[in-house]
Tab-separated table of C-alpha atoms in Angstrom:
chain	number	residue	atom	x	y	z
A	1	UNK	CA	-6.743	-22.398	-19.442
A	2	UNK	CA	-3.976	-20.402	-18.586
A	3	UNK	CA	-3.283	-19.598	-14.937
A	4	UNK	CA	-4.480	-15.402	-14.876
A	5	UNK	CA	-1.661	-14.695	-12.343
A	6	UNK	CA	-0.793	-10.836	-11.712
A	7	UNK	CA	3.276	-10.296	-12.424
A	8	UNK	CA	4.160	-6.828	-10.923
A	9	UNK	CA	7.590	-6.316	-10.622
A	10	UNK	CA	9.305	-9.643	-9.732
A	11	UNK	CA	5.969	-10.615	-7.580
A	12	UNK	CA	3.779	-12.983	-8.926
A	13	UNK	CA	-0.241	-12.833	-7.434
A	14	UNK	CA	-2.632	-15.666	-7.682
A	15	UNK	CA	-5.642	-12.841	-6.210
A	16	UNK	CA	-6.088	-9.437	-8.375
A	17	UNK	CA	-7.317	-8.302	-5.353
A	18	UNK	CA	-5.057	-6.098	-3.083
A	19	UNK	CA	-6.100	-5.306	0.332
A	20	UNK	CA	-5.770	-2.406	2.710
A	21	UNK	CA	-5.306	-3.125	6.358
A	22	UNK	CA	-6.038	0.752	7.903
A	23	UNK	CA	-9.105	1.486	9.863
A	24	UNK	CA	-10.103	-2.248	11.284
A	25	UNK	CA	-11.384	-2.508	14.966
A	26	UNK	CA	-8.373	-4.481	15.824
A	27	UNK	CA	-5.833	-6.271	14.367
A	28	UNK	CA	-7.943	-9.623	14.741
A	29	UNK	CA	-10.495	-8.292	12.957
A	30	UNK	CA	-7.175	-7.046	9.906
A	31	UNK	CA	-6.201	-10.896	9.435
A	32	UNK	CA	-9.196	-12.233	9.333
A	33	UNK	CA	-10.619	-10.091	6.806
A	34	UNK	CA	-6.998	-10.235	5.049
A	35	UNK	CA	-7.623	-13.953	4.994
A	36	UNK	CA	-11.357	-13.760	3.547
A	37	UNK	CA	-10.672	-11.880	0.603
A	38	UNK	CA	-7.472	-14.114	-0.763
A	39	UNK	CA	-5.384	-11.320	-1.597
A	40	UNK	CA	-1.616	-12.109	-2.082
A	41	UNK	CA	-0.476	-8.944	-0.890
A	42	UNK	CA	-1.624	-5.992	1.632
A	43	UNK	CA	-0.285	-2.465	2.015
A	44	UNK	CA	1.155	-1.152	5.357
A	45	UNK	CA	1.986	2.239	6.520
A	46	UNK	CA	5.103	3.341	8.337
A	47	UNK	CA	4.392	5.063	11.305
A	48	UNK	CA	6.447	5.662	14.987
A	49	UNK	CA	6.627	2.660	17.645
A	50	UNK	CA	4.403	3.782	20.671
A	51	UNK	CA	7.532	3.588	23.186
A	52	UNK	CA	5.070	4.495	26.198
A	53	UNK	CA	3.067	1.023	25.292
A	54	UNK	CA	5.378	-1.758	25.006
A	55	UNK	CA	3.028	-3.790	25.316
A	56	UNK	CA	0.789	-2.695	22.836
A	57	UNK	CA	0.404	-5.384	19.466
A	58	UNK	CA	2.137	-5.225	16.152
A	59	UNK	CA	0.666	-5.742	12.748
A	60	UNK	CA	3.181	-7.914	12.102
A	61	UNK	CA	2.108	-10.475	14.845
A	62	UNK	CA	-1.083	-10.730	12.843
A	63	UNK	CA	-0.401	-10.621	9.392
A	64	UNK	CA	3.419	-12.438	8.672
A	65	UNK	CA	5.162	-10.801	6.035
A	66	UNK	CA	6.756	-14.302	5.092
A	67	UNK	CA	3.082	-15.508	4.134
A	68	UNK	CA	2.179	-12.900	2.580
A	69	UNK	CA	3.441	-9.641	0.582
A	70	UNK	CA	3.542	-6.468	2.372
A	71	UNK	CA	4.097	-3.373	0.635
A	72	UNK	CA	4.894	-0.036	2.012
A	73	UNK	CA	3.329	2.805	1.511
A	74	UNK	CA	3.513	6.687	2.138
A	75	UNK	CA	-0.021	7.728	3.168
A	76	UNK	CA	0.353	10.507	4.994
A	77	UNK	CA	3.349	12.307	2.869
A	78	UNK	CA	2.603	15.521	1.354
A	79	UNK	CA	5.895	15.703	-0.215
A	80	UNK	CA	8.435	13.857	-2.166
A	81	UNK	CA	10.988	13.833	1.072
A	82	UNK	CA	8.572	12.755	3.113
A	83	UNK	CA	7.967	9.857	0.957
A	84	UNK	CA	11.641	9.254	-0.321
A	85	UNK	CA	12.298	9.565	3.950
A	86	UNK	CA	9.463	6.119	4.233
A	87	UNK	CA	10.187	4.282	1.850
A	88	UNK	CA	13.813	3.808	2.533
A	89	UNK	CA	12.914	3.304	6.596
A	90	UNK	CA	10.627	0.461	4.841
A	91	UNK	CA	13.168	-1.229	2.873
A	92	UNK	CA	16.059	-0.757	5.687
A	93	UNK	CA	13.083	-2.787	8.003
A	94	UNK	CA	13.178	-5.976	5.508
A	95	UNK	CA	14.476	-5.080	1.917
A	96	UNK	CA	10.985	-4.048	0.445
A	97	UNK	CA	11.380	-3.039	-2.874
A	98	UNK	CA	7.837	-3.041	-3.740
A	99	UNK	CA	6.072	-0.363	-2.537
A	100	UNK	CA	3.614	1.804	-2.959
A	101	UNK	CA	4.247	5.628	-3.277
A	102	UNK	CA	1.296	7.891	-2.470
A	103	UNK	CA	1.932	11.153	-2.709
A	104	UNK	CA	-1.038	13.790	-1.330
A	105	UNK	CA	-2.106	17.062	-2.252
A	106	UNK	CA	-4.464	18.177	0.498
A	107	UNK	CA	-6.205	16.856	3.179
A	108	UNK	CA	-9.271	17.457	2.223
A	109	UNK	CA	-9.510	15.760	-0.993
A	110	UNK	CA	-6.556	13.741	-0.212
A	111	UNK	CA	-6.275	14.089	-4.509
A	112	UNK	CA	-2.322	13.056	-5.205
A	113	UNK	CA	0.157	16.016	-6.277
A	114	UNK	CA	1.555	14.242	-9.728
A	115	UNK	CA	4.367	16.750	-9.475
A	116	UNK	CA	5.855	15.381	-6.365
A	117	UNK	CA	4.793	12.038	-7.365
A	118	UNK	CA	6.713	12.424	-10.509
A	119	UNK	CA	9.788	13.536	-9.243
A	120	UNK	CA	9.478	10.779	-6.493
A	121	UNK	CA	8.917	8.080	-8.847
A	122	UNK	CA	12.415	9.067	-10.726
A	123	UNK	CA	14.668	9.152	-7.230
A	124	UNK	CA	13.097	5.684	-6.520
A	125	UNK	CA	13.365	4.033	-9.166
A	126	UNK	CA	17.055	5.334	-9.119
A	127	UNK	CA	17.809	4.172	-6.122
A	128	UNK	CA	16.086	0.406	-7.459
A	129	UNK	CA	12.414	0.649	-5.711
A	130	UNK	CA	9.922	-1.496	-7.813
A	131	UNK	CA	7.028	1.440	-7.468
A	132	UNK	CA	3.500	1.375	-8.252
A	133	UNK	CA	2.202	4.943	-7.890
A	134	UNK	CA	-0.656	5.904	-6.162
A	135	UNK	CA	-2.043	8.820	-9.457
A	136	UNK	CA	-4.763	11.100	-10.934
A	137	UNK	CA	-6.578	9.140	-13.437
A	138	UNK	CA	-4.854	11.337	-16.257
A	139	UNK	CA	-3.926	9.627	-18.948
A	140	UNK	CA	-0.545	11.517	-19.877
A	141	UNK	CA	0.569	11.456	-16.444
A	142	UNK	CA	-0.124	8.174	-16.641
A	143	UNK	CA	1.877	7.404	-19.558
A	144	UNK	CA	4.906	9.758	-18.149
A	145	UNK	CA	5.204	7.491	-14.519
A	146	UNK	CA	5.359	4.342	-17.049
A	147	UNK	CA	8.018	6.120	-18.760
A	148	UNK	CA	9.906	7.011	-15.440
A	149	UNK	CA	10.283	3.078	-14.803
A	150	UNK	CA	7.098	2.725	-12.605
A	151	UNK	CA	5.998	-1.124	-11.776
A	152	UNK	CA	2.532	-0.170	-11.311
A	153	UNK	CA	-0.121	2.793	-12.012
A	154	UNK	CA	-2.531	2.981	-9.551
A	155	UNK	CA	-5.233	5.401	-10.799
A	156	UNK	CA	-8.209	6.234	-8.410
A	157	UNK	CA	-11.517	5.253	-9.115
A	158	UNK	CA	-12.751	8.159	-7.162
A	159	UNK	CA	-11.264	10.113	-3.711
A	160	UNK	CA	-9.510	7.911	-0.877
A	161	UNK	CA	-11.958	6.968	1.342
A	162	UNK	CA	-15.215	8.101	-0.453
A	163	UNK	CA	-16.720	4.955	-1.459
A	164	UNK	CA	-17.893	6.599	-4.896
A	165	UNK	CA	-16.986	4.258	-7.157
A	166	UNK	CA	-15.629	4.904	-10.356
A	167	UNK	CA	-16.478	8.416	-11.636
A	168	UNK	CA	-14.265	7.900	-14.834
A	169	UNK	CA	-14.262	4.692	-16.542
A	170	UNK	CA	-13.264	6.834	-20.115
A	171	UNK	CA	-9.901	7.980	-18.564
A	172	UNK	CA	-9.395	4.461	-16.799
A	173	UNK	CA	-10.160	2.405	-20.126
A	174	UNK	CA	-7.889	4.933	-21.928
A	175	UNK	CA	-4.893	4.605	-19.048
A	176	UNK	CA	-5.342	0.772	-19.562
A	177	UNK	CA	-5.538	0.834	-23.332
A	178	UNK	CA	-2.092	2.848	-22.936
A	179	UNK	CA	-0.070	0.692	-20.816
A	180	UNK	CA	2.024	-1.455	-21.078
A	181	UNK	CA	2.696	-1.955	-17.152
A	182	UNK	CA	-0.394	-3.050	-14.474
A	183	UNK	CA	-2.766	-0.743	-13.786
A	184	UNK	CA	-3.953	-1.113	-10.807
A	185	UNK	CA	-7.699	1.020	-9.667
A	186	UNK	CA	-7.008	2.247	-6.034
A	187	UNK	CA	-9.048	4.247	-3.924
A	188	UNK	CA	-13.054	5.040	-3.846
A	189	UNK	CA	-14.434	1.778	-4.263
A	190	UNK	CA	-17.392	1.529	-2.458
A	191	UNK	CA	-19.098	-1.811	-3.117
A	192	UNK	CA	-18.378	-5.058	-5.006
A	193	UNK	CA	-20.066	-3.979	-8.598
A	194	UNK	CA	-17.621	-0.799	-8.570
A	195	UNK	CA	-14.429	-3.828	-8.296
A	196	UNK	CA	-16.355	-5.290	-11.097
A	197	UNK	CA	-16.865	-2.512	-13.523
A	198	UNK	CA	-13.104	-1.815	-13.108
A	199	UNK	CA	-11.985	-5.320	-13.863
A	200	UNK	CA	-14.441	-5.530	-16.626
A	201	UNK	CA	-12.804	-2.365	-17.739
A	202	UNK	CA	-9.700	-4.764	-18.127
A	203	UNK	CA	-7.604	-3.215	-15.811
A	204	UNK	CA	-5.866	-5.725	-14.349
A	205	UNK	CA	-5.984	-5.446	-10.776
A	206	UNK	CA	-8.425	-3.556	-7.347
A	207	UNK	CA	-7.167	-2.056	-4.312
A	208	UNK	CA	-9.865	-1.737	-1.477
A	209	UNK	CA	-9.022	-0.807	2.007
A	210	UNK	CA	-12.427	1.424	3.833
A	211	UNK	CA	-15.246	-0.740	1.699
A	212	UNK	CA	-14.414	-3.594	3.093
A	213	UNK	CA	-12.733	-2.275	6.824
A	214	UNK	CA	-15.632	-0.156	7.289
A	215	UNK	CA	-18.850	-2.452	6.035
A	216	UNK	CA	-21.288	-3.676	8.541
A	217	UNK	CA	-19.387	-7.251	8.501
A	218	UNK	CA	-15.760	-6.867	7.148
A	219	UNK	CA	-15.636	-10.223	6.539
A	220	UNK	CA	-18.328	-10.794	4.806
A	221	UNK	CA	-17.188	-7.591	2.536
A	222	UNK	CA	-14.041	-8.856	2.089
A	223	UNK	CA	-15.650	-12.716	0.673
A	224	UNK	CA	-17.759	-10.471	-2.010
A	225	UNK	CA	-14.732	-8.297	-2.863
A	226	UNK	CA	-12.680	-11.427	-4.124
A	227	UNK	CA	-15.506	-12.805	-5.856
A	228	UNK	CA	-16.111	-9.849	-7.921
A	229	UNK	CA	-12.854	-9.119	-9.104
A	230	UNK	CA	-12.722	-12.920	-9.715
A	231	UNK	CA	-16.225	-11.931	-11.709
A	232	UNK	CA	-14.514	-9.133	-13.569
A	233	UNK	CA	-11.557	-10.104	-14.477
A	234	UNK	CA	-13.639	-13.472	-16.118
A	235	UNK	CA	-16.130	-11.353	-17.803
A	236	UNK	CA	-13.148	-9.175	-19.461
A	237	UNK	CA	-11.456	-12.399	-20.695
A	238	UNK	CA	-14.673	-13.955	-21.918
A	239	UNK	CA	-15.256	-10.577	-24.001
A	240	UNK	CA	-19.042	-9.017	-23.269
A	241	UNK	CA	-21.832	-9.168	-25.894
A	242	UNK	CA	-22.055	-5.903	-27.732
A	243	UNK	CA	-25.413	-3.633	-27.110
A	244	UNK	CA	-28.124	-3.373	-29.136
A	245	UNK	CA	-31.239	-0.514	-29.162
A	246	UNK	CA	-33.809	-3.955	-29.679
A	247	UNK	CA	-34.128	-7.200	-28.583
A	248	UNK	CA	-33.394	-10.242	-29.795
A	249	UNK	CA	-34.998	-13.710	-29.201
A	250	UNK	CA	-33.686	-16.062	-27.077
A	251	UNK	CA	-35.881	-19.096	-28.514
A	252	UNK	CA	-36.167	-19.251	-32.055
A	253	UNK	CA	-38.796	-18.281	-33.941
A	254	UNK	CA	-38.615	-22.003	-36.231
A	255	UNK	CA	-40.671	-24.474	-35.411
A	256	UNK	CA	-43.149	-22.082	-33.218
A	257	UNK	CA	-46.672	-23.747	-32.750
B	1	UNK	CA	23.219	10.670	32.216
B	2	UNK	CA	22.430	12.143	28.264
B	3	UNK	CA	19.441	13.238	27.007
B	4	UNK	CA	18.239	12.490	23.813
B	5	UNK	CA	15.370	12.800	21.478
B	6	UNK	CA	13.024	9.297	20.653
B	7	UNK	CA	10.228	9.181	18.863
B	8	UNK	CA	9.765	13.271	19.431
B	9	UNK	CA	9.893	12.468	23.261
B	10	UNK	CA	12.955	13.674	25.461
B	11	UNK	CA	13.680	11.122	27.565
B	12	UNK	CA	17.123	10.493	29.093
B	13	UNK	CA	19.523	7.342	29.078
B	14	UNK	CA	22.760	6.183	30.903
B	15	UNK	CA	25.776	7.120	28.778
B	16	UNK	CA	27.619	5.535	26.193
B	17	UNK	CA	24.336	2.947	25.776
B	18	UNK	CA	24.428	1.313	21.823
B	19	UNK	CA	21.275	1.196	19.904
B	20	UNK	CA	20.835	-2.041	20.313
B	21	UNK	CA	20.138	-1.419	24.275
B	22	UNK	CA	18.280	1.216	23.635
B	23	UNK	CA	16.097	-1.602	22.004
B	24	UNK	CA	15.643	-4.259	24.358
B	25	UNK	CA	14.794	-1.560	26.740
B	26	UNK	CA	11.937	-1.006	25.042
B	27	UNK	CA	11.446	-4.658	24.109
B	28	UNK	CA	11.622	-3.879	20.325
B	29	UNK	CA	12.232	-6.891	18.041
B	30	UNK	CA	15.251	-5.806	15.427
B	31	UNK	CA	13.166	-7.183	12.827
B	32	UNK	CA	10.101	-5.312	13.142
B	33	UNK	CA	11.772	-1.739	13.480
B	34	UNK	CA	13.554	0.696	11.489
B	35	UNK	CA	15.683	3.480	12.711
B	36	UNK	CA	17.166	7.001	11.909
B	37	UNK	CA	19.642	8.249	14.009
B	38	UNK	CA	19.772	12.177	13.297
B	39	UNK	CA	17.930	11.878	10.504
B	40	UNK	CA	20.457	9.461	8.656
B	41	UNK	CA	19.061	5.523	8.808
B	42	UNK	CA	21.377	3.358	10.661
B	43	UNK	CA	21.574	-0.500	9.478
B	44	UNK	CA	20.497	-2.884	10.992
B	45	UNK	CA	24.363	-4.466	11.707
B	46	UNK	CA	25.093	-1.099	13.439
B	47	UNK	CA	22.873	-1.230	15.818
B	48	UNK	CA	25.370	-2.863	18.696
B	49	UNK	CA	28.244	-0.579	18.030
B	50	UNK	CA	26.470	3.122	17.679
B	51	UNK	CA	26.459	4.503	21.031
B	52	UNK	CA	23.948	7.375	21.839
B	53	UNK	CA	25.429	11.034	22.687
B	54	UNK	CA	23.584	13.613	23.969
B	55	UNK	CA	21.145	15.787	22.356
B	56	UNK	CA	20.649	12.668	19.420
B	57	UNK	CA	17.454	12.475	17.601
B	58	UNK	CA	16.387	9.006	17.354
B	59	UNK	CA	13.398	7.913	15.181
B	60	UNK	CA	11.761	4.145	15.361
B	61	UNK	CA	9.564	3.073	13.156
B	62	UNK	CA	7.488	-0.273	12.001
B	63	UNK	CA	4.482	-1.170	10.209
B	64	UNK	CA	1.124	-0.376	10.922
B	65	UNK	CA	-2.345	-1.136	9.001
B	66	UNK	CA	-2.489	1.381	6.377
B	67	UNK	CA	-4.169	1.820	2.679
C-alpha cells in the first residue's frame, strides 16, 4: 500500500496526529507525552521570557525543534495585529513559516472571530506564511480561507478546551467534501472515539492538546490518541459497510442441519 | 545609566550596552528568543550593533507549550 503521509504545505507527516503541548505538569511530563503519541509536529505559543527567572526551563530544552516540527501559534490574540505581531516574532526566532493562526472572539467561548481571521489569513499569506487557520466549522468560511491561500483549515470539533467532541459532523463532512486543502479537526476532542469519528469522517488529520494533557495518565492518553486516528484514518480508506434497518446472517443459511 | 522598558518591567542598564549584552545578561540563548525593539523586530544579525537608549521598549519572546 501506499505510504498515507500528511503533505501540508512543504511538510510531510508520517502521524495524522498533531499534538498540543499547553497545560502539562512540567515540561517532562510535555516530551514524554509528545513522544507517546508519534506526532510529527506540536504547536507552541509565543509568550515573554521570565527575565526575573533565568533559571527557569525552556520548552525548547525538551522538545528540539530539529526533531520535530514546531508550529507557532496565536492563542491568546483577539485581533488580527496581535496575531500578524506573533507570528512574525515566530518566524524572526527560526524562519517558521508554518504556523498556526488562531484568532479568538471571546474569552468565554474562546469561538474564533472569522473576520479577523480572514483578513489575517490574506496579510500572511502575503507576506509568504504557510497558514492553517484555526475556524468556525462553516462551510463558506471555510471555502473563502482556502481561497485566500490557506495551507490548512482547522475547523473545531466543539469549543477549545471542552472535551465535547464533535457536535457537527454534517458541517465537518461538508468542509471536507469541499476542500481541496487538509482539513484538519482542532479543538474539543475529548476522548479517543471523538479522534475516530473525525478521521472516519475523512478529514485528514486531529489536533488534541487538554484530552490528552489533562487525562488521569497523559501518557497513556496520548498512546490511545495515535491509535485511534491510526483506527480512523484506516476505517475511512477501507470504506464502512452501509446500514441496514435488519440483520443479516453471518453464517449461511445452506447446508443448515 | 538609561532606563528602559523589558518585558513591561523598567529596569535600568549602563549606557550605550548592544542587544546582544543585554542578552547574555540575562543568559538568553540567540536562538531561542525573538525581539522587538520599540515595537519594530530587530534581526537576529543586529543584535551586536543596536545599542539601547533611554526610554526603549524592549520585548523578548520564545516558545512556550501552547495549543
Amino acid at each position: 500500500m501506499k505510504k498515507d503521509n500528511l503533505k501540508i504545505g512543504k511538510s510531510i507527516l508520517k502521524s495524522r496526529l498533531i499534538v498540543g503541548t499547553g497545560k502539562y505538569k512540567n515540561f517532562k511530563q510535555t516530551a514524554d507525552a509528545v513522544k507517546a503519541s508519534g506526532a510529527d509536529m506540536v504547536t507552541v505559543a509565543v509568550r515573554r521570557v521570565n527575565i526575573l527567572d533565568k533559571k527557569k526551563p525552556v520548552l525548547m530544552d525538551y522538545l528540539n525543534p530539529k526533531k520535530i516540527i514546531y508550529l507557532p501559534n496565536t492563542a491568546g490574540c483577539f485581533n488580527s495585529e496581535e496575531a500578524l505581531r506573533t507570528l512574525r516574532l515566530a518566524r524572526e526566532m527560526g524562519g517558521w513559516k508554518l504556523v498556526k493562526l488562531e484568532v479568538l472572539g471571546d474569552k468565554k467561548t474562546l469561538y474564533p472571530n472569522m473576520i479577523e481571521t480572514l483578513k489575517s489569513t490574506k496579510i500572511l499569506v502575503k507576506e509568504g506564511f504557510k497558514v492553517m487557520v484555526y475556524c468556525s466549522d462553516d462551510p463558506i468560511i471555510a471555502k473563502k480561507l482556502e481561497d485566500h491561500g490557506a495551507s490548512a483549515i482547522m475547523p473545531l470539533a466543539s469549543p477549545i478546551g471542552s472535551g465535547r467532541g464533535i457536535k457537527n459532523k454534517l458541517n465537518l463532512s461538508i468542509i471536507k467534501n469541499n476542500s481541496k486543502i487538509p482539513v484538519i479537526v482542532d479543538a474539543g476532542i475529548g476522548t479517543a472515539s471523538d479522534a475516530t469519528i473525525a478521521m472516519e469522517l475523512g478529514c485528514d488529520g486531529v489536533l488534541v492538546n487538554t484530552a490528552i494533557a489533562k487525562a488521569k495518565n497523559p501518557i497513556l492518553m496520548a498512546k490511545s490518541m495515535k491509535h485511534a486516528v491510526i483506527a480512523g484514518r484506516k476505517s475511512f480508506l477501507a470504506g464502512r459497510i452501509k446500514p441496514q434497518n435488519y440483520g443479516s446472517p453471518s453464517s449461511t443459511f445452506e447446508g443448515l442441519i | 545609566m538609561a532606563k528602559i522598558q523589558l518585558n513591561g518591567k523598567k529596569i535600568s542598564i549602563l549606557t550605550n550596552i548592544s542587544v546582544r549584552d543585554l542578552i547574555k545578561k540575562y543568559k538568553l540563548k540567540e536562538k531561542k528568543i525573538a525581539i522587538e525593539v520599540n515595537g519594530t523586530i530587530l534581526p537576529k544579525q543586529s543584535y551586536a550593533k543596536k545599542k539601547l537608549k533611554n526610554n526603549d521598549k524592549i520585548e523578548i519572546v520564545q516558545f512556550i507549550g501552547g495549543g
